[in-house]
Coordinates of C-alpha atoms and ligand atoms in Angstrom, one line a residue:
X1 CA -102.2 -86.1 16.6
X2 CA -101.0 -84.0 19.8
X3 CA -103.9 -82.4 22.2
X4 CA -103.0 -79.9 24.3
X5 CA -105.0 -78.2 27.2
X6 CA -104.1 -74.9 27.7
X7 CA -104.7 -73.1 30.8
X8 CA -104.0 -69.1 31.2
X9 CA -104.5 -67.5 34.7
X10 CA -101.6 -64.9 34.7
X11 CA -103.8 -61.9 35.2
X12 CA -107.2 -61.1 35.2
X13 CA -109.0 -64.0 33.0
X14 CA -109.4 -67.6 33.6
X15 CA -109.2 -69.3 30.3
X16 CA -108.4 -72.7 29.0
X17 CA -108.1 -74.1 25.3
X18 CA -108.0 -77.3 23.8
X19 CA -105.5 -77.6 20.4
X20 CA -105.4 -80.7 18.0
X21 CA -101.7 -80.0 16.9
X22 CA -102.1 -76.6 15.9
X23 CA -106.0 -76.4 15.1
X24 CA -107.6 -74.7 18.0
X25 CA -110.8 -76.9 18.9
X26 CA -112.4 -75.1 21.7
X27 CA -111.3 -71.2 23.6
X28 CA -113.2 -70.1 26.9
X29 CA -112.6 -67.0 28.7
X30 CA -114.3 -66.0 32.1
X31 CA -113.3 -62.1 32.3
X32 CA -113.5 -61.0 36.2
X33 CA -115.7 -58.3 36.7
X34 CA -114.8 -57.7 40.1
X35 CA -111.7 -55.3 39.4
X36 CA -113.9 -52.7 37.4
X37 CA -114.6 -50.4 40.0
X38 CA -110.9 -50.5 41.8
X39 CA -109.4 -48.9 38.8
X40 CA -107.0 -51.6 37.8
X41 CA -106.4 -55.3 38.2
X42 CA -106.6 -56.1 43.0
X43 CA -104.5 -59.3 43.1
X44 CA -106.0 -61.3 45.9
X45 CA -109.7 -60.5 44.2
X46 CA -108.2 -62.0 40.9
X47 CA -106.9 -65.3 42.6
X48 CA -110.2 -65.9 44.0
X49 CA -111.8 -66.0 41.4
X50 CA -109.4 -68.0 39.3
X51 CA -110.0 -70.4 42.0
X52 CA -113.7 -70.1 41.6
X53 CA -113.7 -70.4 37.7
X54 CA -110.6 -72.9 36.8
X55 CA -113.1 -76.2 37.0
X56 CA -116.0 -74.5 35.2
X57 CA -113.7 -73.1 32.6
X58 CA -111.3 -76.3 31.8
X59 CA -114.9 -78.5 31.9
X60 CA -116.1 -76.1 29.1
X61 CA -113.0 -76.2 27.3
X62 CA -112.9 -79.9 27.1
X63 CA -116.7 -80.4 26.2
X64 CA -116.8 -77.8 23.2
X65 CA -113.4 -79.2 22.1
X66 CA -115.7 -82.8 22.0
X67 CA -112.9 -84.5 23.1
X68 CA -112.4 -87.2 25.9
X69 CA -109.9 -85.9 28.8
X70 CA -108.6 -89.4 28.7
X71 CA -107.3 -88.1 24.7
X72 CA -105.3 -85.2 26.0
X73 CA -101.5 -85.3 25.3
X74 CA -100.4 -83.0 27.9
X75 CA -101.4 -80.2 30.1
X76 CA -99.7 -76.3 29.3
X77 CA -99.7 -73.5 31.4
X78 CA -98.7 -69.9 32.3
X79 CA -95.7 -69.9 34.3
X80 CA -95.4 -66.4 34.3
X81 CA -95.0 -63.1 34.1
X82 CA -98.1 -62.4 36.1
X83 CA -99.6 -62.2 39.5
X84 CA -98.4 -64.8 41.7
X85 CA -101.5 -65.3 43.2
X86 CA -103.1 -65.8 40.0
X87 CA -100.7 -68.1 38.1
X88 CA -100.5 -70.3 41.3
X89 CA -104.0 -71.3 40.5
X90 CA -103.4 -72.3 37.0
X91 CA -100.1 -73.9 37.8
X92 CA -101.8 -76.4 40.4
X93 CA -104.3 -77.6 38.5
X94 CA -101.9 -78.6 35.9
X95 CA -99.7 -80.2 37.9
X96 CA -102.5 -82.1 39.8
X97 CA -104.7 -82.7 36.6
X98 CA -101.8 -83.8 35.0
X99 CA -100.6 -86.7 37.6
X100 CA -104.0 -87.7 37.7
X101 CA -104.4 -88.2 33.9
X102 CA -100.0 -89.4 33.5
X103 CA -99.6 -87.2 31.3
X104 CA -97.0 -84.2 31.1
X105 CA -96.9 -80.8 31.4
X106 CA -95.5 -78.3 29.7
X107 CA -94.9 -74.8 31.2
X108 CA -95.3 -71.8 28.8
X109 CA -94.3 -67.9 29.3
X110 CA -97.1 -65.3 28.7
X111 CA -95.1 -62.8 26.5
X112 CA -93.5 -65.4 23.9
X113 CA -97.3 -67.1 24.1
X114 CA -98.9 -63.7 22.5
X115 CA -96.3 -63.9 20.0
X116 CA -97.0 -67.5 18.8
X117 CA -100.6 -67.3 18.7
X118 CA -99.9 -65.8 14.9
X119 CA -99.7 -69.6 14.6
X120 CA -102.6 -70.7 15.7
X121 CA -105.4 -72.2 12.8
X122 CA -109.1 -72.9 13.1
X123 CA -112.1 -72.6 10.8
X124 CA -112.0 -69.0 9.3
X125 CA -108.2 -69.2 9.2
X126 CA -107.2 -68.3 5.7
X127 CA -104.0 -65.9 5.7
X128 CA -100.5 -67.1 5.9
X129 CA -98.5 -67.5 9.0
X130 CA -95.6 -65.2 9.4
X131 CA -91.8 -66.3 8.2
X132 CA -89.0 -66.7 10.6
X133 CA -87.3 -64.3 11.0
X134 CA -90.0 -61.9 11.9
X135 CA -90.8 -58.5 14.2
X136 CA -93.2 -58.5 16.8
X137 CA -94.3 -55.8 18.3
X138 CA -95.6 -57.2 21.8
X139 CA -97.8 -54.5 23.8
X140 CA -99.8 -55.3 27.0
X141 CA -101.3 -54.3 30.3
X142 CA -97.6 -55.2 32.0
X143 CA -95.4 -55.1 28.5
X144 CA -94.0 -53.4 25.3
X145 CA -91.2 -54.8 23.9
X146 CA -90.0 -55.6 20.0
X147 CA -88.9 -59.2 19.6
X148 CA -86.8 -61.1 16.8
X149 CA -88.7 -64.2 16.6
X150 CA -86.2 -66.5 15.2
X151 CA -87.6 -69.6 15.7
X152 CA -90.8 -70.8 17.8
X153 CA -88.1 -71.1 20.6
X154 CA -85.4 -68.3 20.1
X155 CA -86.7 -64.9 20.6
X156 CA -84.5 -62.1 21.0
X157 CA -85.9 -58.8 22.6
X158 CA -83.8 -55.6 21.0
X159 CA -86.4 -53.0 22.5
X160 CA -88.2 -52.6 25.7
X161 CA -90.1 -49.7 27.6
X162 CA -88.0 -48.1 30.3
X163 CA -90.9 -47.6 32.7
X164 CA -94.8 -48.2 31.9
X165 CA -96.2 -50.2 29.0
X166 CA -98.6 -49.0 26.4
X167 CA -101.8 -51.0 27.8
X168 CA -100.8 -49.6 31.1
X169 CA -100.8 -45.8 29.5
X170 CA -104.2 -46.7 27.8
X171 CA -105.8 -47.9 31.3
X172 CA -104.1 -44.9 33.4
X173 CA -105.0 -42.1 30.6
X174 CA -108.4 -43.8 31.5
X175 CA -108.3 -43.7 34.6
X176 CA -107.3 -39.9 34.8
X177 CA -110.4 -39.0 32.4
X178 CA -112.8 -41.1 34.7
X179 CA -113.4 -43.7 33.1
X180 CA -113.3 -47.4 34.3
X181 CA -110.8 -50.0 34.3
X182 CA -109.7 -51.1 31.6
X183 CA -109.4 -48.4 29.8
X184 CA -108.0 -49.1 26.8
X185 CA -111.1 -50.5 24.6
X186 CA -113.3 -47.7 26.1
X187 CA -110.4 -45.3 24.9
X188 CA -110.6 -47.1 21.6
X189 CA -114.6 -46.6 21.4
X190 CA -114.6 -42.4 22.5
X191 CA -112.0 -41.8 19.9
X192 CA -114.0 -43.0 16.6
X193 CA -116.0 -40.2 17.2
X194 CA -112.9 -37.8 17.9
X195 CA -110.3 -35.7 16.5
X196 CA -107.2 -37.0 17.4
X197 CA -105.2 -33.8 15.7
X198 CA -107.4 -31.8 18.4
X199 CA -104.9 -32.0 21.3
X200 CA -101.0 -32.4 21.4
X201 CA -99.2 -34.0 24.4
X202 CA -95.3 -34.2 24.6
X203 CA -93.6 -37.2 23.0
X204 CA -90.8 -39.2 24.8
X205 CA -87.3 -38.5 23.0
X206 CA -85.6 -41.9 23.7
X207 CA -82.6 -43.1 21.8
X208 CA -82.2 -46.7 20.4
X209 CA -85.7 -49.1 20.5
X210 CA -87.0 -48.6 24.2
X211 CA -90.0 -47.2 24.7
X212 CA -91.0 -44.5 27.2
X213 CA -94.3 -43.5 28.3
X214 CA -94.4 -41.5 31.7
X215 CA -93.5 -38.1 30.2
X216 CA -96.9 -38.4 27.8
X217 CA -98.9 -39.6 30.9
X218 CA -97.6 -36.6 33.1
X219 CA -98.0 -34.4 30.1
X220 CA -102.0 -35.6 29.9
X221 CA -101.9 -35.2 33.6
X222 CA -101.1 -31.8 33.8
X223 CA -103.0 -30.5 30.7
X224 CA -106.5 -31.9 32.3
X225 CA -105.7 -30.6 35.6
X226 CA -105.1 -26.7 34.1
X227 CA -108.1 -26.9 31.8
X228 CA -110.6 -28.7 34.4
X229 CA -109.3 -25.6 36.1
X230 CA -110.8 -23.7 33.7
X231 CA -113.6 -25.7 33.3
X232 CA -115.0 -28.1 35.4
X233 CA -116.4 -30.1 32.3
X234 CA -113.9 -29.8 29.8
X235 CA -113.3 -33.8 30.1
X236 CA -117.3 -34.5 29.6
X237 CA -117.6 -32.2 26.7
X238 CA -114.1 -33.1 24.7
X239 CA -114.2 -37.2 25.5
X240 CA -114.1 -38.2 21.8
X241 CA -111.2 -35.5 21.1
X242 CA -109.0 -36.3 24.2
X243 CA -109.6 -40.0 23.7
X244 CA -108.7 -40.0 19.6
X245 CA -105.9 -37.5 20.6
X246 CA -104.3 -39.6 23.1
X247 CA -104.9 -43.0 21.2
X248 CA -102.4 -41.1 18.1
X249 CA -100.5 -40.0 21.0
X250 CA -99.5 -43.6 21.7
X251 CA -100.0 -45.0 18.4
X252 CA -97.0 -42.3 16.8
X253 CA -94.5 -43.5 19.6
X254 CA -95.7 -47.2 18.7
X255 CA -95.1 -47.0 15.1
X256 CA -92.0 -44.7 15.6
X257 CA -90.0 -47.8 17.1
X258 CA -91.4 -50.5 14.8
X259 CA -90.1 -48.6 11.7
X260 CA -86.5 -48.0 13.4
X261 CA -86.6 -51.5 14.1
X262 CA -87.5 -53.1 10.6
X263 CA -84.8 -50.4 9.4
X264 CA -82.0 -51.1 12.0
X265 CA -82.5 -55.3 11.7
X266 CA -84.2 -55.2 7.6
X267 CA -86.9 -57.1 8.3
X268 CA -89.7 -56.8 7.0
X269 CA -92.0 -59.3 8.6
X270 CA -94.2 -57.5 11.1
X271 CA -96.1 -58.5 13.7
X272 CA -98.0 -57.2 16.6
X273 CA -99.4 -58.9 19.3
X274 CA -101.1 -58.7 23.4
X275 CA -103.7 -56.5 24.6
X276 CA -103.2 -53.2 23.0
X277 CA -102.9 -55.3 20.0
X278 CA -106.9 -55.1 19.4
X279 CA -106.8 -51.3 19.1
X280 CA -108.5 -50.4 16.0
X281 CA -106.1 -47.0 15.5
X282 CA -103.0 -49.2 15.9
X283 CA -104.2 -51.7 13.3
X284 CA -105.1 -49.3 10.9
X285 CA -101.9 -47.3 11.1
X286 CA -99.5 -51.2 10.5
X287 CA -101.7 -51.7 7.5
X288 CA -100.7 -47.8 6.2
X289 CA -97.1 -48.6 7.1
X290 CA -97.4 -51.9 5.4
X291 CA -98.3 -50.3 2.0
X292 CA -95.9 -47.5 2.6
X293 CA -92.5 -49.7 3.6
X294 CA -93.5 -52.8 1.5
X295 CA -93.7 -54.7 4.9
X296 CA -95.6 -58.1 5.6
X297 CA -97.8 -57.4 8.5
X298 CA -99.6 -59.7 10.9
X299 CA -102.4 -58.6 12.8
X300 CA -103.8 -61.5 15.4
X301 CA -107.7 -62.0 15.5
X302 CA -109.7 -59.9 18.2
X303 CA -109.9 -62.9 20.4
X304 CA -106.2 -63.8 20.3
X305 CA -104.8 -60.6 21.0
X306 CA -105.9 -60.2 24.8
X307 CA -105.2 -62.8 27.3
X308 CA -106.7 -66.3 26.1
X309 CA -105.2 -70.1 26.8
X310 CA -105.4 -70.7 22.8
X311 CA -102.3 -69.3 22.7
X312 CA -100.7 -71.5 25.8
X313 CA -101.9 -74.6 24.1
X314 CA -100.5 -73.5 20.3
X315 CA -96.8 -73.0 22.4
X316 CA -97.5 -76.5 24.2
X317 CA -98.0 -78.0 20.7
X318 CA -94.9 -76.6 19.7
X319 CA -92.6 -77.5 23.0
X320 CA -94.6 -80.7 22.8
X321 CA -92.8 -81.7 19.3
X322 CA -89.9 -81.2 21.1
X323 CA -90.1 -82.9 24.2
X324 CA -89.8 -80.1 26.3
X325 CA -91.2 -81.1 29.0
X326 CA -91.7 -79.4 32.9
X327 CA -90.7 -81.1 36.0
X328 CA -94.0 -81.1 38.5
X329 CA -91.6 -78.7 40.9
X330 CA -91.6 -76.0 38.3
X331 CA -93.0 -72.6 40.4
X332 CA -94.5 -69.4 38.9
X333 CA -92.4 -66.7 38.0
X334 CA -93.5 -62.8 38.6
X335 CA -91.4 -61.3 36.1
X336 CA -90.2 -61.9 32.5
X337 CA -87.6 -64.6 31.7
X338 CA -86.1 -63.2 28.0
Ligands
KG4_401 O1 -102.5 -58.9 26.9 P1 -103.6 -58.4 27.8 O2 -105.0 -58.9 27.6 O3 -103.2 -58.6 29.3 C1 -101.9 -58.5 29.7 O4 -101.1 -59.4 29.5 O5 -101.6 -57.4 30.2 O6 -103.6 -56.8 27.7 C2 -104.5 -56.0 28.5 C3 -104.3 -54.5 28.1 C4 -105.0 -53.6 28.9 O7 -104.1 -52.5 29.3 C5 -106.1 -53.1 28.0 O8 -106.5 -51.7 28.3 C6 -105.4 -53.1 26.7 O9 -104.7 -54.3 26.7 N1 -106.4 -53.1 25.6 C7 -106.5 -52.1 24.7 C8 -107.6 -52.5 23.8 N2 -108.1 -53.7 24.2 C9 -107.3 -54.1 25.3 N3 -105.9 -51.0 24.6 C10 -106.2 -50.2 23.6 N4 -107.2 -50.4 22.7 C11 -107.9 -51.6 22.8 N5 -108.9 -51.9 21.9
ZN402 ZN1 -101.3 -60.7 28.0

């Protein structure tokens, strides 16, 4: 049997998970509330407290997992994309835990980590795991692209956004109506009681299967900004309408690309994963265009679809079966590597 520590520290959460091969045993998160009232995610405020929850967090991780340390197979972690600041925490634990306990460790990139925690098992698991190959549909604070996922080590992105990500259009949309950071689950929330036929904003007209999304933030931009004219509380009194309005706003450009892509490549396996993955208009509309195409989708569980270290030790497990092991001078990278 192969136990894996995760550790996750790429952003804004300090998590750590334990894995016995791929059976999750224990998942902690410690969210940082500190970046609430700055509007979006201050760097240096995140690494200090990584630094102040790492121990807690891996201490809790191990105890619920009721496992010894001395049992643990290897140590994975984030190497990146993220924050520097951030994944340098979680990186030197690792690498210092690790020599301390001889064992090895395994680095692990956030994007391809979202993606493979479709694979992850534990007690209420019941629905099958998707079949290579397969479509995901990875959308985050910091990323939207569509992946063939070939293999638990080949993954091919054929479509990427061109300038923000979908998480990031959530959180500044947010941002422009008011409300805190992040946005995107408070977006979520307003718009169940909305009409998201009730406003139109402009939708990007991109050709193959990148994604653009700076033409429908300018286009909520400027449409607040004449009617608050207007009005002064035109955002207080339409919340629910402007929310559900520009929640189908993102979720049409969304499922626009998907369906090009399972048409283009004719696969039919779909998946969706990161952040934005927990939005409750975005699942709805996969299952709809799973009934409609005949596709197979895969929707992760609330707590694996935002940043968590379940998903860093599931891709440990998996680079652990094959030896792929990191060298203690691996550094943190800022930016994607595939
Ligand atoms: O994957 P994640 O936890 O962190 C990154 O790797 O970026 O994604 C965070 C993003 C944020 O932009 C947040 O607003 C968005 O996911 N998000 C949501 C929802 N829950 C989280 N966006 C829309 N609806 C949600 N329910
Ligand atoms: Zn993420």
């Amino acid at each position: 049997m192969i136990y894996i520590l995760g550790i996750e520290s790429s952003c804004d959460d300090t998590a750590a998970a334990v894995t016995r091969d791929d059976y999750l045993l224990s998942n902690v998160t410690a969210n940082q509330e500190v970046h609430r009232n700055f509007g979006g995610v201050v760097p240096e405020l995140a690494s200090r407290a990584h630094q102040q929850n790492i121990i807690p967090v891996i201490e809790a991780a191990i105890k619920k997992a009721n496992i010894s340390k001395n049992q643990l197979s290897a140590v994975a972690f984030t190497r990146g994309p993220g924050l520097l600041g951030s994944l340098l925490v979680g990186i030197s634990f690792a690498k210092s835990f690790a020599l301390g306990m001889k064992i090895p460790i395994i680095e692990v990139d956030h994007l391809q980590a979202h993606i493979l925690a479709h694979f992850l098992r534990d007690k209420t698991s019941v629905k099958p795991v998707p079949v290579f190959p397969f479509l995901c549909l990875t959308v985050s604070g910091g990323h939207t692209q569509i992946t063939v996922v070939k293999s638990p080590f080949e993954f091919q992105v054929i479509g990427r956004t061109i300038d923000d990500a979908a998480g990031e259009t959530f959180d500044k949309a947010a941002k422009i109506m008011g409300l805190p950071y992040p946005g995107g689950p408070l977006i979520d929330a307003y718009a169940k009681e909305g009409n998201a036929a009730a406003f139109h904003f402009s939708k990007p007209n991109i050709p193959n299967l990148d994604f653009s999304f700076s033409g429908l933030k300018t286009s909520i931009l400027y449409f607040l900004r004449d009617q608050l004219k207007l009005y002064p509380d035109f955002i207080e009194k339409n919340k629910a309408d402007l929310c559900a309005s520009i929640q189908a706003a993102i979720v049409a450009i969304l499922l626009q690309k998907i369906k090009s892509a399972a048409d283009i490549t004719g696969i039919r396996a779909i998946a969706i994963a990161g952040g934005v993955s927990a939005n409750s208009a975005l699942r709805n509309a996969l299952r709809k265009a799973e009934g409609e195409n005949n596709w197979n989708v895969f929707i992760p569980r609330m707590e694996y679809s935002t940043d968590n270290a379940a998903m860093i030790a599931i891709n440990g497990y998996f680079k652990y079966r094959n030896k792929d092991f990191a060298d203690l001078s691996v550094t943190a990278y800022a930016r994607s590597s595939f």
